[in-house]
Short mmCIF file of C-alpha atoms in Angstrom, two decimals:
data_model
loop_
_atom_site.label_atom_id
_atom_site.label_comp_id
_atom_site.label_asym_id
_atom_site.label_seq_id
_atom_site.Cartn_x
_atom_site.Cartn_y
_atom_site.Cartn_z
CA MET A 1 37.03 116.34 171.50
CA GLU A 2 35.63 112.91 170.64
CA VAL A 3 32.35 112.72 168.75
CA HIS A 4 29.84 110.06 167.78
CA ALA A 5 28.85 111.06 164.26
CA GLN A 6 26.08 109.40 162.31
CA THR A 7 28.66 108.42 159.69
CA PRO A 8 31.60 106.96 161.62
CA LEU A 9 34.99 108.54 161.16
CA ILE A 10 36.46 105.02 161.11
CA GLU A 11 34.51 102.49 159.05
CA SER A 12 36.89 99.56 159.56
CA ALA A 13 40.30 98.82 161.03
CA GLU A 14 42.16 95.52 160.87
CA THR A 15 45.47 93.76 160.83
CA VAL A 16 46.67 92.31 157.52
CA PRO A 17 46.08 89.44 157.44
CA ALA A 18 42.99 89.84 159.62
CA ALA A 19 43.89 87.02 162.02
CA SER A 20 45.53 86.66 165.40
CA GLN A 21 49.30 86.72 165.00
CA TRP A 22 52.51 85.98 166.85
CA LEU A 23 55.44 88.02 165.60
CA GLN A 24 59.13 88.09 166.46
CA PRO A 25 61.80 90.79 165.96
CA GLY A 26 62.20 91.48 162.26
CA ASP A 27 58.61 90.54 161.41
CA ARG A 28 56.22 93.11 159.99
CA LEU A 29 52.94 94.04 161.65
CA GLN A 30 50.73 95.33 158.81
CA VAL A 31 47.46 97.22 159.33
CA ARG A 32 44.76 98.81 157.20
CA LEU A 33 42.05 101.35 158.08
CA LYS A 34 39.15 102.87 156.16
CA GLY A 35 38.01 106.23 157.46
CA GLN A 36 37.63 109.96 156.95
CA PRO A 37 39.89 111.11 154.06
CA GLY A 38 42.63 113.64 154.79
CA SER A 39 43.02 112.63 158.43
CA LYS A 40 46.06 111.84 160.55
CA VAL A 41 45.93 108.14 161.47
CA THR A 42 48.20 106.24 163.84
CA PHE A 43 48.36 102.78 165.42
CA LEU A 44 50.33 101.00 168.11
CA GLY A 45 50.82 104.20 170.08
CA ASN A 46 52.08 106.74 167.56
CA GLN A 47 53.09 104.73 164.48
CA PRO A 48 51.89 106.68 161.41
CA MET A 49 49.64 105.27 158.70
CA THR A 50 49.70 106.56 155.12
CA GLU A 51 46.62 107.42 153.11
CA LEU A 52 46.83 105.64 149.77
CA ASP A 53 46.47 107.49 146.51
CA ALA A 54 43.03 106.94 144.99
CA ALA A 55 44.74 105.49 141.91
CA LEU A 56 45.88 102.55 144.07
CA THR A 57 42.43 101.93 145.58
CA LYS A 58 40.18 102.01 142.50
CA GLY A 59 39.05 105.52 143.30
CA GLN A 60 38.32 104.99 146.98
CA ARG A 61 39.54 107.67 149.35
CA GLY A 62 40.32 107.30 153.01
CA ILE A 63 42.22 104.00 152.80
CA TYR A 64 45.19 104.04 155.17
CA GLN A 65 47.95 101.45 155.56
CA GLY A 66 50.80 101.11 158.00
CA THR A 67 53.71 98.78 158.75
CA TYR A 68 55.71 98.32 161.93
CA VAL A 69 58.82 96.15 162.05
CA VAL A 70 59.00 94.43 165.43
CA GLN A 71 62.13 95.42 167.34
CA PRO A 72 64.15 93.46 169.95
CA GLY A 73 62.70 94.18 173.36
CA ASP A 74 59.19 94.97 172.10
CA THR A 75 56.51 93.44 174.29
CA LEU A 76 52.89 92.79 173.42
CA HIS A 77 50.96 89.94 175.02
CA ASN A 78 47.93 88.95 172.95
CA ARG A 79 46.56 92.48 172.76
CA LEU A 80 44.22 94.18 170.31
CA ILE A 81 45.75 96.91 168.12
CA ILE A 82 44.40 100.41 168.87
CA PHE A 83 43.95 102.89 165.99
CA GLN A 84 43.56 106.67 166.34
CA LEU A 85 42.18 109.05 163.73
CA LEU A 86 42.30 112.86 163.90
CA THR A 87 40.51 114.91 161.21
CA PRO A 88 41.73 118.33 159.99
CA ASP A 89 38.96 119.99 162.05
CA SER A 90 40.12 118.14 165.21
CA LEU A 91 37.47 115.44 165.35
CA GLN A 92 38.85 112.28 166.94
CA ALA A 93 37.95 108.61 166.77
CA THR A 94 39.48 105.36 167.94
CA ALA A 95 39.03 101.75 166.87
CA GLN A 96 40.56 98.42 167.67
CA SER A 97 41.38 95.34 165.67
CA LYS A 98 39.44 92.12 166.05
CA ALA A 99 42.66 90.11 165.96
CA GLN A 100 45.05 89.84 168.88
CA ILE A 101 48.80 90.35 168.42
CA ARG A 102 51.65 88.87 170.46
CA PHE A 103 55.32 89.79 170.19
CA LEU A 104 57.53 86.79 170.92
CA ASN A 105 60.71 87.03 172.97
CA PRO A 106 63.54 85.18 171.14
CA ASN A 107 65.24 84.64 174.51
CA GLU A 108 62.27 82.50 175.58
CA PRO A 109 61.80 80.05 172.68
CA GLN A 110 58.31 78.70 172.13
CA LEU A 111 58.50 74.96 171.46
CA ALA A 112 55.93 72.39 170.41
CA VAL A 113 55.70 68.69 169.56
CA THR A 114 53.63 67.06 166.85
CA LYS A 115 50.65 64.94 167.80
CA GLY A 116 48.10 62.70 166.13
CA ALA A 117 48.39 60.14 163.37
CA LEU A 118 49.20 62.42 160.40
CA PRO A 119 50.90 65.68 161.43
CA TYR A 120 52.29 67.61 158.49
CA LEU A 121 54.11 70.77 157.47
CA ASN A 122 52.98 73.32 154.88
CA TYR A 123 55.22 75.52 152.74
CA GLY A 124 53.25 78.70 153.38
CA LEU A 125 49.95 80.31 154.34
CA GLY A 126 48.17 79.74 151.04
CA GLU A 127 44.90 77.80 151.01
CA ASP A 128 42.50 76.48 148.39
CA ARG A 129 39.99 73.64 148.24
CA LEU A 130 42.87 71.16 148.59
CA GLY A 131 44.31 72.97 151.62
CA GLY A 132 47.76 74.46 151.93
CA ALA A 133 50.66 73.17 149.85
CA LYS A 134 52.22 70.41 151.96
CA ILE A 135 55.91 69.74 152.48
CA GLY A 136 55.12 66.29 153.86
CA TYR A 137 54.06 64.26 156.85
CA LEU A 138 56.00 63.94 160.12
CA ASP A 139 56.06 61.35 162.87
CA SER A 140 54.50 62.12 166.25
CA LEU A 141 56.44 63.85 169.08
CA VAL A 142 58.73 65.68 166.64
CA GLN A 143 60.07 68.82 168.33
CA LEU A 144 59.40 72.13 166.59
CA HIS A 145 60.65 75.67 167.22
CA ILE A 146 57.64 77.99 166.86
CA THR A 147 58.56 81.53 165.76
CA GLY A 148 55.23 82.96 164.66
CA ARG A 149 51.53 82.42 164.16
CA VAL A 150 48.84 83.55 161.74
CA GLY A 151 45.35 82.36 162.61
CA ASN A 152 45.48 78.61 163.23
CA LEU A 153 48.90 78.11 161.63
CA TYR A 154 52.18 78.25 163.53
CA ARG A 155 55.41 79.21 161.81
CA VAL A 156 58.22 76.71 162.35
CA GLN A 157 61.90 77.61 162.12
CA LEU A 158 63.39 74.57 160.39
CA ALA A 159 66.86 75.99 159.79
CA GLU A 160 68.53 79.38 159.80
CA ASN A 161 66.98 80.39 156.47
CA GLN A 162 64.11 77.90 156.15
CA THR A 163 60.64 78.05 157.65
CA ALA A 164 57.41 76.07 157.36
CA TRP A 165 53.88 76.27 158.77
CA VAL A 166 52.07 73.70 160.87
CA PRO A 167 48.33 73.60 161.71
CA GLN A 168 47.48 74.26 165.34
CA GLU A 169 45.49 71.02 165.64
CA VAL A 170 48.49 68.75 164.94
CA VAL A 171 50.86 70.19 167.58
CA ARG A 172 50.95 70.60 171.34
CA LEU A 173 52.68 73.69 172.76
CA LEU A 174 55.29 73.00 175.42
CA PRO A 175 55.81 74.98 178.66
CA PRO A 176 58.50 77.70 178.56
CA GLY A 177 62.12 77.03 179.42
CA GLY A 178 63.12 74.52 176.75
CA PHE A 179 66.06 74.80 174.37
CA VAL A 180 65.70 75.06 170.59
CA PRO A 181 66.00 71.42 169.41
CA THR A 182 69.33 70.47 167.83
CA SER A 183 71.33 67.28 167.56
CA LEU A 184 74.58 65.71 166.48
CA THR A 185 74.15 62.65 164.30
CA GLY A 186 75.53 59.26 165.24
CA SER A 187 76.93 56.65 162.90
CA TRP A 188 74.44 54.93 160.63
CA SER A 189 73.31 51.38 160.25
CA VAL A 190 72.03 50.25 156.85
CA TYR A 191 70.49 46.80 156.55
CA GLY A 192 67.65 44.74 155.11
CA ASP A 193 65.15 42.15 156.28
CA SER A 194 62.64 40.06 154.33
CA LEU A 195 60.52 43.07 153.34
CA TYR A 196 62.45 46.35 153.39
CA ASP A 197 65.83 48.01 153.35
CA TYR A 198 66.45 50.28 156.34
CA VAL A 199 68.57 53.27 157.26
CA GLN A 200 68.92 54.14 160.96
CA VAL A 201 70.51 57.41 162.13
CA PRO A 202 70.79 58.02 165.90
CA LEU A 203 69.86 61.54 167.03
CA GLU A 204 69.54 63.27 170.40
CA ALA A 205 65.99 64.50 169.70
CA ARG A 206 63.14 63.94 167.26
CA LEU A 207 63.89 66.63 164.70
CA PRO A 208 61.72 67.67 161.73
CA TYR A 209 62.62 66.38 158.27
CA ARG A 210 61.75 66.75 154.60
CA SER A 211 62.08 64.06 151.95
CA GLN A 212 62.27 64.07 148.16
CA LEU A 213 62.19 61.08 145.84
CA LEU A 214 64.16 62.15 142.79
CA THR A 215 64.80 60.57 139.40
CA GLU A 216 67.68 60.29 136.92
CA PRO A 217 69.25 58.79 138.95
CA THR A 218 66.57 57.45 141.29
CA ARG A 219 67.46 58.50 144.82
CA LEU A 220 65.83 59.42 148.10
CA VAL A 221 67.05 62.66 149.67
CA VAL A 222 66.13 63.38 153.30
CA ASP A 223 66.98 66.67 155.04
CA VAL A 224 67.01 66.61 158.85
CA PHE A 225 66.67 70.13 160.25
CA GLY A 226 68.68 71.13 163.30
CA ALA A 227 71.12 68.23 162.86
CA THR A 228 74.89 68.47 162.43
CA SER A 229 77.11 65.59 161.43
CA ASN A 230 78.99 63.55 163.96
CA THR A 231 78.70 60.52 161.68
CA ASN A 232 82.10 58.86 161.43
CA TRP A 233 81.06 55.70 159.62
CA ILE A 234 78.13 54.08 157.82
CA THR A 235 77.79 50.32 158.27
CA GLN A 236 76.07 48.55 155.36
CA ARG A 237 75.08 45.05 156.38
CA ASP A 238 74.04 42.04 154.33
CA GLY A 239 70.54 41.70 152.96
CA LEU A 240 70.25 44.97 151.04
CA GLN A 241 68.20 44.70 147.85
CA GLU A 242 67.01 48.20 147.02
CA LEU A 243 69.58 50.58 148.52
CA GLY A 244 72.80 51.20 146.62
CA ASP A 245 75.42 53.77 147.58
CA VAL A 246 74.43 55.95 150.54
CA HIS A 247 76.17 59.03 151.85
CA TYR A 248 75.48 62.33 153.59
CA GLU A 249 76.05 66.02 153.01
CA GLN A 250 75.98 69.08 155.29
CA PRO A 251 74.62 71.79 152.95
CA GLN A 252 74.43 74.24 155.87
CA PRO A 253 75.37 74.00 159.54
CA ASP A 254 71.88 73.06 160.72
CA VAL A 255 70.75 70.84 157.82
CA PHE A 256 71.94 67.23 157.62
CA ARG A 257 71.20 65.58 154.26
CA LEU A 258 70.97 61.84 153.63
CA VAL A 259 71.39 60.77 150.00
CA LEU A 260 70.19 57.21 149.38
CA ASN A 261 70.69 55.87 145.86
CA LEU A 262 68.20 53.22 144.74
CA LYS A 263 69.07 50.25 142.57
CA HIS A 264 65.82 50.21 140.60
CA ILE A 265 64.75 53.00 138.27
CA GLN A 266 61.16 52.78 139.52
CA SER A 267 60.73 53.41 143.24
CA TRP A 268 58.04 51.46 145.07
CA GLY A 269 57.82 53.81 148.04
CA TYR A 270 59.30 54.54 151.44
CA SER A 271 58.34 55.76 154.90
CA ILE A 272 60.13 57.79 157.58
CA GLY A 273 59.62 57.76 161.33
CA TYR A 274 61.34 57.55 164.69
CA ARG A 275 62.15 54.64 166.96
CA ASN A 276 62.80 56.48 170.21
CA ASN A 277 65.20 59.20 168.95
CA THR A 278 66.58 57.15 166.06
CA LEU A 279 65.47 58.23 162.61
CA VAL A 280 64.36 55.15 160.65
CA ILE A 281 63.86 55.19 156.88
CA LYS A 282 62.13 52.13 155.39
CA VAL A 283 62.64 51.70 151.66
CA LYS A 284 60.20 49.38 149.92
CA ARG A 285 61.39 46.79 147.45
CA PRO A 286 59.73 46.03 144.12
CA PRO A 287 57.23 43.17 144.12
CA GLN A 288 58.86 39.82 143.39
CA LYS A 289 56.92 39.55 140.14
CA LEU A 290 56.00 42.67 138.24
CA GLN A 291 52.60 41.44 137.15
CA LEU A 292 49.07 41.90 138.45
CA ARG A 293 48.74 38.30 139.60
CA GLY A 294 49.74 38.31 143.25
CA LEU A 295 49.95 42.13 143.47
CA THR A 296 48.02 44.08 146.12
CA VAL A 297 46.20 47.00 144.51
CA ALA A 298 44.21 49.57 146.50
CA VAL A 299 41.16 51.09 144.81
CA ASP A 300 39.74 54.31 146.22
CA ALA A 301 36.17 55.28 145.28
CA GLY A 302 36.17 59.03 145.81
CA HIS A 303 33.64 60.79 148.07
CA GLY A 304 30.70 58.82 149.56
CA GLY A 305 27.99 59.24 152.20
CA THR A 306 27.52 62.87 153.12
CA ASN A 307 30.37 63.83 150.76
CA VAL A 308 28.41 63.80 147.50
CA GLY A 309 31.04 65.38 145.28
CA ALA A 310 30.10 66.89 141.92
CA THR A 311 26.61 66.55 140.43
CA GLY A 312 25.68 66.53 136.74
CA ALA A 313 22.73 68.17 135.00
CA SER A 314 20.79 64.89 135.02
CA GLY A 315 21.38 64.48 138.75
CA ALA A 316 24.24 61.97 138.46
CA ARG A 317 26.31 62.17 141.64
CA GLU A 318 30.05 61.73 141.82
CA LYS A 319 29.90 59.49 144.89
CA ASP A 320 27.66 57.00 143.04
CA LEU A 321 29.65 57.07 139.82
CA THR A 322 33.01 56.54 141.51
CA LEU A 323 31.71 53.59 143.51
CA ALA A 324 30.21 51.95 140.41
CA ILE A 325 33.46 52.36 138.46
CA ALA A 326 35.61 51.27 141.41
CA GLN A 327 33.55 48.10 141.88
CA LYS A 328 33.99 47.20 138.20
CA LEU A 329 37.70 47.96 138.50
CA ARG A 330 37.90 45.67 141.51
CA HIS A 331 36.26 42.84 139.58
CA GLU A 332 38.66 43.23 136.65
CA LEU A 333 41.69 43.31 138.93
CA GLU A 334 40.58 40.21 140.79
CA GLN A 335 40.00 38.46 137.46
CA ALA A 336 43.64 39.29 136.65
CA GLY A 337 44.76 37.68 139.93
CA ALA A 338 45.35 40.79 142.01
CA ARG A 339 44.37 41.20 145.64
CA VAL A 340 42.22 44.31 145.96
CA ILE A 341 41.78 46.65 148.93
CA MET A 342 38.82 49.03 148.77
CA THR A 343 38.72 52.25 150.81
CA ARG A 344 34.92 52.03 150.72
CA GLU A 345 32.52 49.43 149.37
CA ALA A 346 29.20 51.20 149.97
CA ASP A 347 27.67 54.68 150.11
CA VAL A 348 29.34 55.61 153.39
CA THR A 349 31.30 58.63 154.57
CA VAL A 350 35.03 57.95 154.87
CA GLU A 351 37.29 60.92 155.57
CA ASN A 352 40.49 61.15 153.54
CA VAL A 353 42.58 60.95 156.70
CA ASP A 354 40.93 57.63 157.55
CA ARG A 355 41.54 56.36 154.02
CA VAL A 356 45.23 57.20 154.28
CA LEU A 357 45.53 55.48 157.67
CA LEU A 358 43.68 52.41 156.35
CA LEU A 359 46.08 52.21 153.41
CA ARG A 360 49.11 52.76 155.63
CA LYS A 361 48.09 49.69 157.60
CA ALA A 362 47.15 47.61 154.54
CA ASN A 363 50.41 48.47 152.75
CA PRO A 364 49.31 48.02 149.10
CA ASP A 365 51.73 47.82 146.18
CA LEU A 366 49.78 50.45 144.21
CA LEU A 367 46.83 52.81 144.65
CA VAL A 368 44.33 54.06 142.06
CA SER A 369 41.89 56.74 143.29
CA VAL A 370 38.76 57.11 141.12
CA HIS A 371 36.94 60.44 140.75
CA VAL A 372 34.83 62.37 138.23
CA ASN A 373 35.62 65.95 137.29
CA SER A 374 33.50 69.08 137.18
CA ALA A 375 33.85 72.64 135.93
CA GLY A 376 31.53 75.61 135.54
CA GLY A 377 29.95 76.23 132.16
CA GLY A 378 29.81 72.61 131.09
CA VAL A 379 32.35 73.12 128.30
CA SER A 380 35.36 71.31 129.82
CA GLN A 381 35.46 67.61 129.09
CA GLY A 382 37.81 64.68 128.93
CA THR A 383 39.89 62.48 131.18
CA SER A 384 42.96 63.33 133.26
CA THR A 385 45.30 61.74 135.78
CA TYR A 386 47.12 63.23 138.74
CA TYR A 387 50.27 62.49 140.71
CA ARG A 388 52.18 64.34 143.40
CA TYR A 389 55.71 62.92 143.34
CA VAL A 390 57.69 62.82 140.11
CA ALA A 391 58.88 59.28 140.88
CA PHE A 392 55.24 58.10 140.71
CA ARG A 393 54.50 59.92 137.44
CA PRO A 394 54.98 56.78 135.26
CA LEU A 395 51.92 55.19 136.91
CA SER A 396 49.72 58.20 136.17
CA VAL A 397 51.02 58.43 132.58
CA ALA A 398 50.27 54.75 131.93
CA LEU A 399 46.71 55.20 133.21
CA TYR A 400 46.25 58.41 131.23
CA ASP A 401 47.37 56.82 127.97
CA GLU A 402 44.88 53.99 128.38
CA MET A 403 41.97 56.18 129.51
CA ARG A 404 42.25 58.19 126.28
CA LYS A 405 41.77 54.97 124.33
CA THR A 406 38.17 54.88 125.61
CA GLY A 407 37.38 57.74 123.24
CA LEU A 408 37.51 60.43 125.93
CA ARG A 409 39.41 63.59 125.15
CA GLY A 410 42.69 64.13 126.93
CA ALA A 411 42.48 66.82 129.62
CA GLY A 412 46.08 66.38 130.77
CA ASN A 413 48.43 64.62 133.17
CA VAL A 414 48.81 66.82 136.25
CA GLY A 415 51.76 66.76 138.65
CA SER A 416 52.49 68.07 142.16
CA PHE A 417 48.80 67.50 142.97
CA ASN A 418 48.14 68.36 146.61
CA PHE A 419 45.40 65.80 147.23
CA GLY A 420 45.25 63.68 150.38
CA LEU A 421 45.33 60.30 148.62
CA ASN A 422 48.35 61.42 146.54
CA GLY A 423 50.20 62.46 149.70
CA PRO A 424 51.61 59.15 151.00
CA THR A 425 55.09 58.16 149.87
CA ASP A 426 54.61 54.52 150.94
CA TYR A 427 53.47 53.23 147.52
CA PRO A 428 53.08 54.51 143.94
CA ASN A 429 49.70 56.18 143.57
CA ALA A 430 47.65 58.06 141.01
CA LEU A 431 44.25 59.74 140.84
CA VAL A 432 42.04 59.28 137.77
CA GLU A 433 39.49 61.99 136.98
CA THR A 434 37.54 59.76 134.63
CA ALA A 435 35.48 62.45 132.86
CA PHE A 436 33.53 65.68 133.46
CA VAL A 437 30.09 65.06 134.95
CA SER A 438 29.45 68.76 134.31
CA ASN A 439 29.71 68.16 130.55
CA PRO A 440 26.54 66.67 128.97
CA GLU A 441 28.45 64.39 126.59
CA ASP A 442 30.80 63.11 129.28
CA GLU A 443 27.93 62.69 131.73
CA LYS A 444 26.08 60.37 129.33
CA ARG A 445 29.17 58.20 129.18
CA LEU A 446 29.71 58.22 132.94
CA ILE A 447 26.21 56.98 133.74
CA ASP A 448 26.40 54.20 131.14
CA PRO A 449 27.33 50.87 132.84
CA ALA A 450 28.92 49.64 129.62
CA PHE A 451 31.20 52.69 129.49
CA GLN A 452 32.00 52.34 133.19
CA GLN A 453 33.11 48.79 132.39
CA LEU A 454 35.21 50.04 129.47
CA MET A 455 36.99 52.56 131.73
CA ALA A 456 37.68 49.85 134.33
CA GLU A 457 39.17 47.60 131.66
CA HIS A 458 41.44 50.38 130.39
CA MET A 459 42.60 51.22 133.92
CA VAL A 460 43.64 47.59 134.31
CA ALA A 461 45.42 47.83 130.95
CA GLY A 462 47.18 50.95 132.23
CA LEU A 463 48.38 49.11 135.33
CA LYS A 464 49.65 46.25 133.16
CA ASN A 465 51.52 48.72 130.95
CA PHE A 466 53.06 50.38 134.00
CA LEU A 467 54.28 47.01 135.26
CA ARG A 468 55.53 46.03 131.78
CA ASN A 469 57.45 49.31 131.40
CA THR A 470 58.88 48.96 134.91
CA ARG A 471 59.96 45.43 134.12
CA ALA A 472 61.69 46.63 130.95
CA LYS A 473 63.59 49.35 132.82
CA GLY A 474 64.56 46.99 135.62
CA LEU A 475 67.73 47.61 137.55
CA ARG A 476 69.73 50.72 136.86
CA GLY A 477 71.67 50.01 133.68
CA TRP A 478 70.16 46.52 133.22
CA LEU A 479 67.22 44.98 131.39
CA GLN A 480 65.30 42.09 132.88
CA HIS A 481 64.03 39.76 130.20
CA GLU A 482 60.85 38.39 131.79
CA PRO A 483 57.86 37.30 129.72
CA ALA A 484 55.34 40.09 129.22
CA GLU A 485 52.06 39.76 131.06
CA GLN A 486 49.15 38.92 128.81
#
């Protein structure tokens, strides 16, 4: 018999994770239930759930977990999971999950294409205040094979043994009946114009890709997923200035790898996109003169408008401090002969996506993003710099070394930083966390216009040191003897 007791036999029942999911054969459907201890609990028809030992649940009893591995031929079309509980004295109860589950049919591939200005792939499902860890950006209309879903993230099958995750808002699902996207590669064309070196690889479809800018030696490595080589020659035309030897590898049948060696030790950025179905890689050349005069430097004042950022004990707000410092930095750069691009020049709200798109259009030589730090307790203090790509680390190190000369403690140089303004590969970039507004001593410095000026001057010195060091390294295996910038 089924009863309605004052204390429910089932207190909660959910999928793990507790979000709508698409699963394919081989995936695990995991569930958890809290209910009457010592009961028989099942889900998905008659799949058993196991009551966990109290030692595994911090003394709680009546915690049940179950796993079902999806089998070929299983069908479930966006349905809630039903749980059944039967007590030793034959009391019964049922519950259902809040999340809907769908079992995908591998014989009917679910395809999608990217949309919007900045679609991107994530490595996994993890999230924090910076979002999920990003693999990188993609062009629009790139075809993706969707093999799963958790919440608002779709799983993408990149290659036989490689997957990624893409947010729902940056893709458009395609009607059924399409084929999983694959392509043979054509023969390459490698050439240069007045601004860039280019690599063009013809494909039969817009396939997803991943890029890495590596050092020692400096090289750009691009993996194209779903592509197999039919490249029989690579034509390198006149006009190349940054690209050296280029070749390809086929590390597995459905991953085509381009290896592009760069002539200069310091990379100045690159971008990847499609022209129709031809993959186009644009490799940026170093500025003609490695000095601030004539260079285009982007300055990003963090936060602004409704995005206040951190606040100190005295009421100092990050958005005001970053703008004050950025404006002083702009003045010092212009005094040195640089052209400066500001992502904001007033107390206005500018989303990070809009900042990235603005900078993509402006095409600066360098970017410095200015922020102030904060941590609970007020003990942490000091300055730090951040970079995402190892090839851009020298810029962040040069800024860090100079910022410590202001008298601020060193809080570290941080790599692989998953921040939106560190995401673009188009130009070297670094984020400067000037000091901790949450620390009373640092806050006094941050609100002092004279100290703001001192930090701006040292950031400019850091940029000059970066350019000087880059000039000294020069071409691979060579030293360029140009006069040092004063």
